[in-house]
């Protein structure tokens, strides 16, 4: 029988919200998911095109075991809900001097490609870089990413046990400076520096430890059949099968509290839903700004949301390209990366930008004959503090001209340019995701301690928990999915502790041992 404290409302059907809903529903909770958009996925959204729905959000799926674990833990199979194809070519990289470099899922093939591209010295540097990135990933995976709370002591123990990790961390330098010491070829510095943008940062300000993101990609990149949004749809289907009630086109106006803890939520249509627990799968800054009501405003501390990560200009359209042999993931690099990130730091649309292009219908030997779906991403500044903000019409035309003129200059032509309906700008992201200021990754990753300042699953308001890319362990669909695991584990642990406290108190005494042992049992059911 469901108890009152088992009623959970999840605000937002992004990856973190869905992951927490699945686990909580499987554990027997009465779960309701409320999503303002018309379908699941959050930032993993689509726009219509002549070739069908085209992705307008995340495009790269890595760390497949995290998703397999989610399904396995609730007695389901990932392959029954989504079809994944491993890409042989991780990405194809282009420069305006005509050079190009493919990186592969096979490490030896990548090393050989780097050797042919930049010579034996750089190939050796790449091999050493990859080895150190693997060490960094291993060092941070357990105490940081997999841990519900960043464990500085655990990370320190790991580093002290393996001192060779310390130089790889580059604790007093940026990713750009670290790469400049490793690679002589500026193209390789630029290529691996762009991994800072995966979490919304600049290689000139982000810590060197973000090199570990290369290892996440080197472990494998997966193409989701049908598009990335099919992954969100698979999670939504599983959540519904587990008993969660998913309601779309439903907006939450405020979180209600009684007696200093969560008591329910009020919708914009005036309805109220009672709940003892709320999972907020949105930008934590929205809480701090009071957008979910005054009661939830103190739930998140300012340092966890203050400095904003990057936004983007995202094109989602159908077309028939000419002139370049594209793979699924393609990167067309700026001529001057320092200028690009200087513009972004100043709050301006970059005048010389790196362009990422996802050929959604290509990969694993696929080359469509007719119109195909494309997503193009150009980094942009968040709306907050943006300098010289143009009006909508001017900003659209500036972006369209820069993106498609640059593609043409690098040999890729689209005979028909998409219109405003195909473009999502920072101002649009700010509107779609309240409180975000258009930032796509929550808090900025700049600074060595940024990972420790990001909000965790538990908030200062009892009964209110966080999931999503704005919470620990951070941005990207694998990390957002892990955040849902952390939120569910915290909720079940807190629920069990409260229940044990109440039972022992009723029987005339409080057993500290019982109260502390229960959370461990809850966590084991989610591991």
Coordinates of C-alpha atoms in Angstrom, one line a residue, residues 47-526:
X47 CA 11.9 20.4 -34.6
X48 CA 9.8 19.4 -37.6
X49 CA 11.5 19.2 -41.0
X50 CA 10.7 17.9 -44.5
X51 CA 12.6 14.7 -43.6
X52 CA 10.9 14.2 -40.3
X53 CA 11.6 15.3 -36.7
X54 CA 15.2 16.5 -36.4
X55 CA 17.1 16.7 -33.2
X56 CA 17.6 20.2 -31.7
X57 CA 19.5 19.2 -28.6
X58 CA 22.2 16.7 -27.5
X59 CA 23.7 14.7 -30.3
X60 CA 26.5 12.6 -28.8
X61 CA 25.8 9.5 -26.8
X62 CA 28.8 8.1 -24.9
X63 CA 29.2 5.9 -21.8
X64 CA 26.6 3.3 -22.8
X65 CA 27.1 1.3 -19.5
X66 CA 25.4 4.1 -17.6
X67 CA 22.2 3.6 -19.6
X68 CA 22.4 -0.2 -19.5
X69 CA 22.7 0.1 -15.7
X70 CA 19.5 2.2 -15.5
X71 CA 17.5 -0.5 -17.4
X72 CA 19.2 -3.4 -15.7
X73 CA 18.5 -2.0 -12.2
X74 CA 14.8 -2.0 -12.9
X75 CA 14.7 -5.4 -14.5
X76 CA 14.4 -4.1 -18.1
X77 CA 16.7 -4.3 -21.2
X78 CA 18.0 -1.2 -23.0
X79 CA 17.8 -2.9 -26.4
X80 CA 14.1 -3.5 -25.9
X81 CA 13.5 0.3 -25.8
X82 CA 16.1 1.8 -28.1
X83 CA 18.3 0.6 -30.9
X84 CA 22.0 1.8 -30.7
X85 CA 24.7 1.5 -33.4
X86 CA 28.3 2.0 -32.4
X87 CA 30.1 4.4 -34.8
X88 CA 33.5 3.3 -36.2
X89 CA 34.4 7.0 -36.9
X90 CA 34.0 9.0 -33.7
X91 CA 34.1 12.3 -35.6
X92 CA 35.5 13.8 -38.8
X93 CA 37.4 17.1 -38.3
X94 CA 37.9 19.8 -41.0
X95 CA 40.1 22.9 -41.2
X96 CA 40.1 25.7 -43.7
X97 CA 43.5 24.8 -44.9
X98 CA 42.0 21.7 -46.4
X99 CA 43.3 19.3 -43.9
X100 CA 41.0 16.7 -42.3
X101 CA 41.3 14.1 -39.5
X102 CA 39.1 11.2 -38.5
X103 CA 39.3 9.8 -35.0
X104 CA 38.1 6.2 -34.5
X105 CA 36.6 3.9 -31.9
X106 CA 39.8 1.8 -32.3
X107 CA 42.7 3.5 -30.5
X108 CA 45.4 2.2 -32.8
X109 CA 43.4 3.5 -35.8
X110 CA 43.2 6.9 -34.3
X111 CA 47.0 6.9 -33.5
X112 CA 47.7 5.9 -37.1
X113 CA 45.4 8.7 -38.4
X114 CA 47.2 11.3 -36.2
X115 CA 50.6 10.0 -37.5
X116 CA 49.5 10.5 -41.1
X117 CA 48.0 13.9 -40.2
X118 CA 50.7 15.4 -38.1
X119 CA 53.7 13.1 -38.0
X120 CA 55.2 10.5 -35.5
X121 CA 56.0 13.0 -32.8
X122 CA 52.4 14.1 -32.5
X123 CA 51.2 10.5 -32.8
X124 CA 53.3 9.7 -29.7
X125 CA 52.0 12.7 -27.9
X126 CA 48.4 11.6 -28.8
X127 CA 49.1 8.2 -27.4
X128 CA 50.5 9.7 -24.1
X129 CA 47.5 12.1 -23.9
X130 CA 45.0 9.3 -24.3
X131 CA 46.8 7.2 -21.6
X132 CA 46.7 10.1 -19.2
X133 CA 43.0 10.9 -20.1
X134 CA 42.2 7.3 -19.2
X135 CA 43.9 7.7 -15.8
X136 CA 42.0 10.8 -15.2
X137 CA 38.7 9.2 -16.1
X138 CA 39.4 6.2 -13.8
X139 CA 40.4 8.6 -10.9
X140 CA 37.3 10.7 -11.2
X141 CA 34.7 8.1 -12.1
X142 CA 34.2 6.5 -8.7
X143 CA 34.6 9.4 -6.2
X144 CA 33.1 12.1 -8.4
X145 CA 30.7 10.9 -11.1
X146 CA 29.4 7.7 -9.6
X147 CA 29.3 9.1 -6.1
X148 CA 26.1 10.8 -5.0
X149 CA 28.2 13.6 -3.5
X150 CA 31.7 14.6 -4.8
X151 CA 34.2 12.9 -2.6
X152 CA 37.3 15.1 -2.3
X153 CA 38.8 12.7 0.3
X154 CA 38.2 9.7 -1.9
X155 CA 39.7 11.5 -4.9
X156 CA 42.7 12.5 -2.9
X157 CA 43.3 8.9 -1.7
X158 CA 43.1 7.7 -5.3
X159 CA 45.6 10.4 -6.5
X160 CA 48.0 9.7 -3.6
X161 CA 47.9 6.0 -4.4
X162 CA 48.7 6.8 -8.1
X163 CA 50.9 9.9 -8.1
X164 CA 51.2 9.7 -11.9
X165 CA 47.6 11.1 -12.1
X166 CA 48.8 14.5 -10.6
X167 CA 50.6 15.8 -13.7
X168 CA 47.6 14.7 -15.8
X169 CA 45.3 16.7 -13.7
X170 CA 47.3 19.9 -14.3
X171 CA 45.8 21.4 -11.1
X172 CA 47.2 24.9 -11.7
X173 CA 46.7 25.2 -15.4
X174 CA 43.9 25.4 -18.0
X175 CA 43.1 22.8 -20.6
X176 CA 44.4 25.0 -23.4
X177 CA 47.8 25.6 -21.7
X178 CA 48.1 21.9 -20.9
X179 CA 47.4 20.9 -24.5
X180 CA 49.9 23.5 -25.8
X181 CA 52.6 21.8 -23.7
X182 CA 51.7 18.4 -25.1
X183 CA 51.0 19.0 -28.8
X184 CA 53.1 21.2 -31.1
X185 CA 50.4 21.1 -33.9
X186 CA 47.9 23.8 -33.1
X187 CA 45.2 21.9 -34.9
X188 CA 45.5 19.1 -32.3
X189 CA 45.5 21.6 -29.5
X190 CA 42.3 23.1 -31.0
X191 CA 40.6 19.7 -31.5
X192 CA 41.1 18.4 -27.9
X193 CA 40.5 21.8 -26.5
X194 CA 36.9 21.8 -27.8
X195 CA 36.0 19.1 -25.3
X196 CA 35.7 21.9 -22.8
X197 CA 32.6 23.0 -24.7
X198 CA 30.9 19.6 -24.1
X199 CA 30.2 20.9 -20.6
X200 CA 29.8 24.5 -21.6
X201 CA 33.3 25.9 -21.0
X202 CA 36.2 27.5 -22.7
X203 CA 39.5 25.6 -23.0
X204 CA 41.2 28.9 -22.0
X205 CA 39.4 29.0 -18.7
X206 CA 38.4 25.4 -17.9
X207 CA 40.7 23.2 -15.8
X208 CA 43.1 20.8 -17.5
X209 CA 41.3 17.9 -15.9
X210 CA 38.5 18.2 -18.5
X211 CA 40.8 16.2 -20.8
X212 CA 39.1 13.2 -19.3
X213 CA 36.1 13.9 -21.6
X214 CA 38.2 12.6 -24.5
X215 CA 38.4 9.3 -22.7
X216 CA 34.6 9.2 -22.4
X217 CA 34.3 9.5 -26.2
X218 CA 37.2 7.2 -26.9
X219 CA 35.3 4.4 -25.1
X220 CA 32.7 4.6 -27.8
X221 CA 30.2 6.8 -29.5
X222 CA 26.7 5.4 -30.2
X223 CA 24.2 6.5 -32.8
X224 CA 20.5 6.3 -31.6
X225 CA 18.4 4.9 -34.4
X226 CA 15.7 7.4 -35.3
X227 CA 17.5 10.2 -33.6
X228 CA 18.6 11.1 -30.0
X229 CA 15.0 11.9 -29.1
X230 CA 14.2 8.2 -29.5
X231 CA 16.3 7.6 -26.3
X232 CA 14.1 10.0 -24.4
X233 CA 11.0 8.3 -25.8
X234 CA 12.4 4.9 -24.7
X235 CA 12.9 6.2 -21.1
X236 CA 9.4 7.7 -21.0
X237 CA 7.9 4.4 -22.2
X238 CA 9.8 2.5 -19.4
X239 CA 8.7 5.1 -16.8
X240 CA 5.1 4.6 -17.9
X241 CA 5.4 0.9 -17.8
X242 CA 6.7 1.1 -14.2
X243 CA 3.6 3.0 -13.3
X244 CA 4.7 6.7 -13.5
X245 CA 2.0 9.1 -14.6
X246 CA 3.5 11.3 -17.3
X247 CA 1.7 14.6 -18.1
X248 CA 2.9 16.8 -20.9
X249 CA 1.9 20.5 -21.6
X250 CA 1.7 20.9 -17.9
X251 CA 3.4 23.8 -16.2
X252 CA 4.2 24.1 -12.5
X253 CA 3.7 27.6 -11.0
X254 CA 5.1 27.0 -7.5
X255 CA 6.2 24.4 -5.0
X256 CA 4.2 24.4 -1.8
X257 CA 5.6 23.8 1.7
X258 CA 4.0 23.0 5.0
X259 CA 5.9 22.9 8.3
X260 CA 9.2 23.6 6.5
X261 CA 9.1 20.8 4.0
X262 CA 7.6 20.1 0.6
X263 CA 3.8 19.4 0.6
X264 CA 2.9 19.6 -3.1
X265 CA 3.0 21.7 -6.3
X266 CA 0.5 24.2 -7.8
X267 CA 0.1 24.2 -11.6
X268 CA -0.4 27.3 -13.7
X269 CA -4.0 26.2 -14.4
X270 CA -4.8 26.4 -10.7
X271 CA -4.7 22.7 -9.9
X272 CA -2.8 21.4 -6.9
X273 CA -1.0 18.0 -6.6
X274 CA -0.1 16.8 -3.2
X275 CA 3.4 15.4 -2.7
X276 CA 5.8 14.8 0.1
X277 CA 8.7 14.7 -2.3
X278 CA 9.5 16.8 -5.4
X279 CA 12.3 16.2 -7.9
X280 CA 13.2 19.3 -9.8
X281 CA 14.6 18.5 -13.2
X282 CA 15.3 22.0 -14.4
X283 CA 18.1 24.6 -14.1
X284 CA 18.6 25.0 -10.3
X285 CA 19.0 28.8 -10.9
X286 CA 15.2 28.9 -11.5
X287 CA 14.7 27.9 -7.8
X288 CA 17.2 30.6 -6.6
X289 CA 15.4 33.2 -8.6
X290 CA 12.1 32.3 -7.0
X291 CA 10.5 31.1 -10.3
X292 CA 9.0 28.1 -8.4
X293 CA 7.7 30.3 -5.6
X294 CA 9.3 31.9 -2.5
X295 CA 9.4 28.8 -0.4
X296 CA 11.8 27.0 -2.8
X297 CA 14.0 30.1 -3.3
X298 CA 16.6 29.3 -0.5
X299 CA 16.9 25.7 -1.6
X300 CA 20.0 26.2 -3.7
X301 CA 23.0 28.3 -2.7
X302 CA 24.3 31.1 -5.1
X303 CA 27.8 29.6 -5.7
X304 CA 26.2 26.5 -7.3
X305 CA 24.4 28.5 -10.0
X306 CA 26.1 31.9 -10.3
X307 CA 28.6 31.7 -13.2
X308 CA 26.7 30.5 -16.4
X309 CA 28.0 28.0 -18.9
X310 CA 27.8 28.5 -22.6
X311 CA 24.7 28.6 -24.7
X312 CA 24.4 27.9 -28.5
X313 CA 22.9 28.6 -31.8
X314 CA 21.3 25.4 -33.0
X315 CA 20.1 24.8 -36.5
X316 CA 17.7 21.8 -37.1
X317 CA 16.7 21.3 -40.7
X318 CA 16.5 19.0 -43.7
X319 CA 18.6 19.5 -46.8
X320 CA 20.7 18.0 -49.5
X321 CA 24.4 18.9 -49.0
X322 CA 27.0 19.1 -51.7
X323 CA 30.8 19.0 -51.7
X324 CA 31.9 17.1 -48.6
X325 CA 31.8 13.5 -47.6
X326 CA 30.2 13.7 -44.2
X327 CA 30.0 11.1 -41.4
X328 CA 27.6 11.2 -38.5
X329 CA 29.6 13.7 -36.4
X330 CA 31.6 16.4 -38.1
X331 CA 33.5 19.4 -36.8
X332 CA 34.5 22.5 -39.0
X333 CA 37.1 24.4 -37.0
X334 CA 37.4 28.2 -36.6
X335 CA 40.6 29.8 -37.9
X336 CA 41.4 31.5 -34.6
X337 CA 40.0 29.7 -31.5
X338 CA 41.3 32.4 -29.2
X339 CA 39.2 35.0 -31.0
X340 CA 36.1 32.7 -30.8
X341 CA 36.3 32.3 -27.1
X342 CA 37.3 35.9 -26.5
X343 CA 34.0 36.9 -28.2
X344 CA 32.0 34.3 -26.1
X345 CA 33.6 35.6 -22.9
X346 CA 32.6 39.1 -23.8
X347 CA 29.0 38.0 -24.4
X348 CA 29.1 38.3 -28.2
X349 CA 28.2 35.9 -31.0
X350 CA 31.6 34.7 -32.1
X351 CA 32.8 36.2 -35.4
X352 CA 35.0 33.2 -36.2
X353 CA 33.2 30.1 -34.9
X354 CA 33.8 26.3 -34.8
X355 CA 30.7 24.6 -36.3
X356 CA 29.6 21.1 -35.3
X357 CA 27.4 19.3 -37.7
X358 CA 25.5 16.1 -37.0
X359 CA 24.4 14.3 -40.2
X360 CA 21.6 12.6 -38.3
X361 CA 20.8 10.1 -41.1
X362 CA 24.4 9.1 -41.8
X363 CA 26.7 6.7 -40.0
X364 CA 27.6 3.0 -40.1
X365 CA 27.7 3.2 -43.9
X366 CA 24.4 5.0 -44.3
X367 CA 24.2 7.7 -47.0
X368 CA 20.6 8.9 -47.7
X369 CA 19.6 9.5 -51.3
X370 CA 17.1 12.3 -50.7
X371 CA 16.8 15.1 -48.1
X372 CA 18.4 14.3 -44.8
X373 CA 18.3 15.7 -41.3
X374 CA 21.0 18.0 -40.0
X375 CA 21.8 19.6 -36.7
X376 CA 24.4 22.3 -36.6
X377 CA 25.7 23.8 -33.3
X378 CA 27.6 27.0 -32.9
X379 CA 28.7 28.1 -29.4
X380 CA 27.0 31.2 -28.1
X381 CA 27.0 33.3 -24.9
X382 CA 24.2 32.9 -22.4
X383 CA 21.7 35.7 -22.4
X384 CA 22.6 37.1 -19.0
X385 CA 25.1 39.8 -19.5
X386 CA 25.3 39.4 -23.3
X387 CA 26.9 42.4 -24.9
X388 CA 25.4 44.3 -27.7
X389 CA 22.4 42.0 -27.9
X390 CA 20.8 42.3 -31.4
X391 CA 17.1 42.2 -32.1
X392 CA 15.7 38.8 -33.1
X393 CA 15.7 39.5 -36.9
X394 CA 19.3 40.9 -37.0
X395 CA 20.7 38.1 -34.8
X396 CA 19.1 35.4 -37.0
X397 CA 20.5 36.9 -40.2
X398 CA 24.0 37.3 -38.6
X399 CA 24.0 33.7 -37.6
X400 CA 22.6 32.4 -40.9
X401 CA 25.2 34.3 -42.9
X402 CA 28.1 33.3 -40.7
X403 CA 27.3 29.6 -40.5
X404 CA 26.4 28.9 -44.2
X405 CA 29.0 31.2 -45.6
X406 CA 31.6 29.4 -43.6
X407 CA 30.4 26.0 -44.6
X408 CA 30.6 27.1 -48.3
X409 CA 34.1 28.4 -47.8
X410 CA 35.1 25.0 -46.4
X411 CA 33.6 23.1 -49.3
X412 CA 30.2 22.2 -47.9
X413 CA 27.2 23.8 -49.6
X414 CA 23.5 23.7 -48.8
X415 CA 21.6 25.1 -51.9
X416 CA 18.7 26.2 -49.7
X417 CA 19.4 27.9 -46.4
X418 CA 17.0 27.1 -43.5
X419 CA 14.8 29.9 -42.1
X420 CA 14.2 31.3 -38.6
X421 CA 11.9 28.4 -37.7
X422 CA 14.9 26.0 -37.9
X423 CA 17.1 28.0 -35.5
X424 CA 17.1 28.0 -31.7
X425 CA 19.1 30.9 -30.3
X426 CA 20.3 31.6 -26.8
X427 CA 17.2 33.8 -26.2
X428 CA 15.0 30.9 -27.3
X429 CA 16.7 28.5 -24.8
X430 CA 16.2 31.1 -22.1
X431 CA 12.5 31.1 -22.9
X432 CA 12.2 27.3 -23.2
X433 CA 14.1 26.6 -19.9
X434 CA 13.2 29.3 -17.3
X435 CA 16.0 30.5 -15.1
X436 CA 18.7 29.2 -17.3
X437 CA 19.6 32.5 -19.0
X438 CA 20.0 30.4 -22.1
X439 CA 22.9 28.4 -20.6
X440 CA 22.7 24.8 -21.7
X441 CA 24.9 23.2 -19.1
X442 CA 24.0 24.9 -15.8
X443 CA 27.0 26.2 -13.8
X444 CA 30.2 27.0 -15.7
X445 CA 32.9 24.4 -15.4
X446 CA 35.6 27.0 -15.0
X447 CA 37.8 26.7 -12.0
X448 CA 39.4 23.7 -10.4
X449 CA 36.7 23.5 -7.7
X450 CA 33.7 23.9 -10.0
X451 CA 32.7 20.3 -9.7
X452 CA 32.4 20.6 -6.0
X453 CA 30.3 23.7 -6.1
X454 CA 27.6 22.3 -8.4
X455 CA 24.3 21.6 -6.5
X456 CA 23.8 18.0 -5.3
X457 CA 20.7 15.9 -5.2
X458 CA 19.6 17.0 -1.8
X459 CA 18.6 20.7 -1.4
X460 CA 18.2 22.9 1.7
X461 CA 14.5 22.4 1.5
X462 CA 13.4 19.0 3.0
X463 CA 11.6 17.0 0.4
X464 CA 13.0 18.8 -2.6
X465 CA 15.7 17.1 -4.7
X466 CA 17.5 18.0 -7.9
X467 CA 18.2 16.0 -11.1
X468 CA 19.5 17.1 -14.5
X469 CA 22.6 18.6 -16.1
X470 CA 22.5 21.6 -13.7
X471 CA 23.0 19.2 -10.7
X472 CA 25.9 16.9 -9.8
X473 CA 27.6 15.2 -11.6
X474 CA 27.0 17.7 -14.4
X475 CA 26.1 18.2 -18.0
X476 CA 25.8 15.7 -20.8
X477 CA 23.2 12.9 -21.1
X478 CA 25.2 10.3 -19.3
X479 CA 25.8 12.6 -16.4
X480 CA 22.2 13.8 -16.3
X481 CA 21.1 10.2 -16.2
X482 CA 23.4 9.6 -13.3
X483 CA 22.0 12.6 -11.5
X484 CA 18.6 10.9 -11.7
X485 CA 20.1 7.8 -10.0
X486 CA 21.6 10.0 -7.3
X487 CA 18.3 11.8 -6.7
X488 CA 16.4 8.5 -6.4
X489 CA 18.9 7.0 -4.1
X490 CA 18.8 10.0 -1.8
X491 CA 15.0 10.0 -1.7
X492 CA 14.8 6.3 -0.9
X493 CA 17.5 6.6 1.7
X494 CA 15.9 9.6 3.4
X495 CA 12.5 7.9 3.2
X496 CA 13.8 4.7 4.8
X497 CA 15.7 6.6 7.5
X498 CA 12.5 8.6 8.3
X499 CA 10.4 5.4 8.4
X500 CA 12.9 3.6 10.7
X501 CA 13.0 6.6 13.0
X502 CA 9.2 6.7 13.3
X503 CA 9.0 2.9 13.9
X504 CA 11.6 2.9 16.6
X505 CA 10.2 6.0 18.2
X506 CA 6.8 4.4 18.4
X507 CA 8.3 1.4 20.2
X508 CA 9.8 3.5 22.9
X509 CA 13.3 4.4 21.7
X510 CA 15.5 5.3 18.8
X511 CA 18.0 2.8 17.5
X512 CA 20.8 4.7 15.8
X513 CA 22.1 1.5 14.3
X514 CA 18.9 0.7 12.5
X515 CA 18.5 4.3 11.2
X516 CA 21.9 4.3 9.7
X517 CA 21.8 0.8 8.3
X518 CA 18.6 1.3 6.2
X519 CA 20.1 3.8 3.7
X520 CA 22.7 1.2 2.7
X521 CA 20.0 -1.3 1.8
X522 CA 18.2 1.4 -0.3
X523 CA 21.3 2.2 -2.2
X524 CA 22.1 -1.4 -2.9
X525 CA 18.8 -1.8 -4.7
X526 CA 19.8 1.0 -7.1

